[in-house]
mmCIF file of C-alpha atoms in Angstrom:
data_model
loop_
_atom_site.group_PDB
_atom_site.id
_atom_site.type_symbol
_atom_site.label_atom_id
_atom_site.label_comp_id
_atom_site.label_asym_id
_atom_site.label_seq_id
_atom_site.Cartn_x
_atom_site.Cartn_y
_atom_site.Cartn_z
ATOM 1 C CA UNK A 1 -34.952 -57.539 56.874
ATOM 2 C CA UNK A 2 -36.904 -56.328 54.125
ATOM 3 C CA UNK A 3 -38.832 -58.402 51.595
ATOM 4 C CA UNK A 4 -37.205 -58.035 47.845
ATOM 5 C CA UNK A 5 -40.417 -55.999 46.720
ATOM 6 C CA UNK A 6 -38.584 -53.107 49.029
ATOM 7 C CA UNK A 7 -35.199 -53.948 48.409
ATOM 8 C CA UNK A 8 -36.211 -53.555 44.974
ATOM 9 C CA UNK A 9 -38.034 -50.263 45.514
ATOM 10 C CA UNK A 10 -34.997 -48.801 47.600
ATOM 11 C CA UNK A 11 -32.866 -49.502 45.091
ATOM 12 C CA UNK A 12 -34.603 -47.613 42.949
ATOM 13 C CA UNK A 13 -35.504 -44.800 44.550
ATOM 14 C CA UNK A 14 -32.008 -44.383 45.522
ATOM 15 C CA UNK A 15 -31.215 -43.699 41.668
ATOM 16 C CA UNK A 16 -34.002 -41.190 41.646
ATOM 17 C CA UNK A 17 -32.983 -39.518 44.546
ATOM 18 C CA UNK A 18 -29.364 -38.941 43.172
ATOM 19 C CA UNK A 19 -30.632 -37.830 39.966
ATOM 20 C CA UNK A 20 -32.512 -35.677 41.733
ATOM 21 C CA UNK A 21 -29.949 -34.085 43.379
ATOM 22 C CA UNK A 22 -27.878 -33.374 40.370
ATOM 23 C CA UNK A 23 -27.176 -30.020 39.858
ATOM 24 C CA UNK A 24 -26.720 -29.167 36.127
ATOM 25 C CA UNK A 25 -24.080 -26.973 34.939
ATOM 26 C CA UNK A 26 -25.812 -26.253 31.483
ATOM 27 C CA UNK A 27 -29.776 -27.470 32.437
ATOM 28 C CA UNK A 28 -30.409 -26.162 28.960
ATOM 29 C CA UNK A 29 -28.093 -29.141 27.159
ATOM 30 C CA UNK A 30 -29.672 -31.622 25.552
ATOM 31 C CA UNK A 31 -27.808 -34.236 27.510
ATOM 32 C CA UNK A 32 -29.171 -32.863 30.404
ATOM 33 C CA UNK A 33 -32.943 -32.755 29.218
ATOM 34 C CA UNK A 34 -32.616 -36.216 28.168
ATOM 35 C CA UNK A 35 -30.931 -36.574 31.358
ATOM 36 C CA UNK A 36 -34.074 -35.160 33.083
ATOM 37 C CA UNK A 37 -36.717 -37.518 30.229
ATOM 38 C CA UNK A 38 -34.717 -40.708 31.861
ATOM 39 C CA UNK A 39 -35.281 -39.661 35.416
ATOM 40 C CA UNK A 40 -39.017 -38.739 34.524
ATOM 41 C CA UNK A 41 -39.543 -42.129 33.054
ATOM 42 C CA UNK A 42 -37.802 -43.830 36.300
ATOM 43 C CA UNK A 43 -40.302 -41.422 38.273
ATOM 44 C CA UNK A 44 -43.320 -42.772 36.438
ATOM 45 C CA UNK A 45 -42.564 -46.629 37.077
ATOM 46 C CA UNK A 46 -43.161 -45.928 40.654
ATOM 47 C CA UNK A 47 -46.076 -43.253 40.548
ATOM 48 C CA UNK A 48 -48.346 -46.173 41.130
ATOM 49 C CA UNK A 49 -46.813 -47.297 44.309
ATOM 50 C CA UNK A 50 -45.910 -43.890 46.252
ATOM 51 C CA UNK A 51 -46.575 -40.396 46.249
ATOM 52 C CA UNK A 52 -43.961 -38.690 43.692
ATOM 53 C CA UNK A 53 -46.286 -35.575 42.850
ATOM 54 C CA UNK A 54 -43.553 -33.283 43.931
ATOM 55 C CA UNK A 55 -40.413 -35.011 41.876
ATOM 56 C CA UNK A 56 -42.358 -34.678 39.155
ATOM 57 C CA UNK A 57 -43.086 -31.514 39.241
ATOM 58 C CA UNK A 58 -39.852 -30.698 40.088
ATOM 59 C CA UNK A 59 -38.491 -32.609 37.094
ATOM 60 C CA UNK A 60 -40.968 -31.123 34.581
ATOM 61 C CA UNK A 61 -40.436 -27.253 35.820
ATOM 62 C CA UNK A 62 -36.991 -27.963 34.588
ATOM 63 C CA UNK A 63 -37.946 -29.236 31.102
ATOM 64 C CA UNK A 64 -38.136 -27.473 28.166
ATOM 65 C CA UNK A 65 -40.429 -28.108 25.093
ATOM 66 C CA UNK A 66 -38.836 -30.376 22.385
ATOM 67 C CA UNK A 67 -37.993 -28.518 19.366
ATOM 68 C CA UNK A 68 -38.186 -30.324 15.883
#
């Protein structure tokens, strides 16, 4: 009953929300921070269309800085 704009959304927020969710065993891993720079980028498609202050603060308190 929804128009594809929210099916759309819903789908994607769903993905966010399970990322979210996903406690690391080693948050420190590289896999995981790019884990965490994939769910930030998801995070800022839809910063324009909801209120996602709090993910992303909750994603970036968990990054660390990128070391060259």
């Amino acid at each position: 009953y929804f128009d594809s704009e929210t099916t759309i959304f819903l789908e994607e927020w769903h993905v966010i929300k399970t990322a979210l969710a996903h406690k690391a065993f080693q948050p420190t891993s590289i896999a995981h921070q790019n884990f965490l720079r994939e769910t930030l980028k998801k995070l800022e498609k839809l910063k324009a269309k909801v209120d996602i202050e709090a993910e992303l603060k909750e994603i970036q308190l968990q990054l660390l800085p990128i070391s060259e």
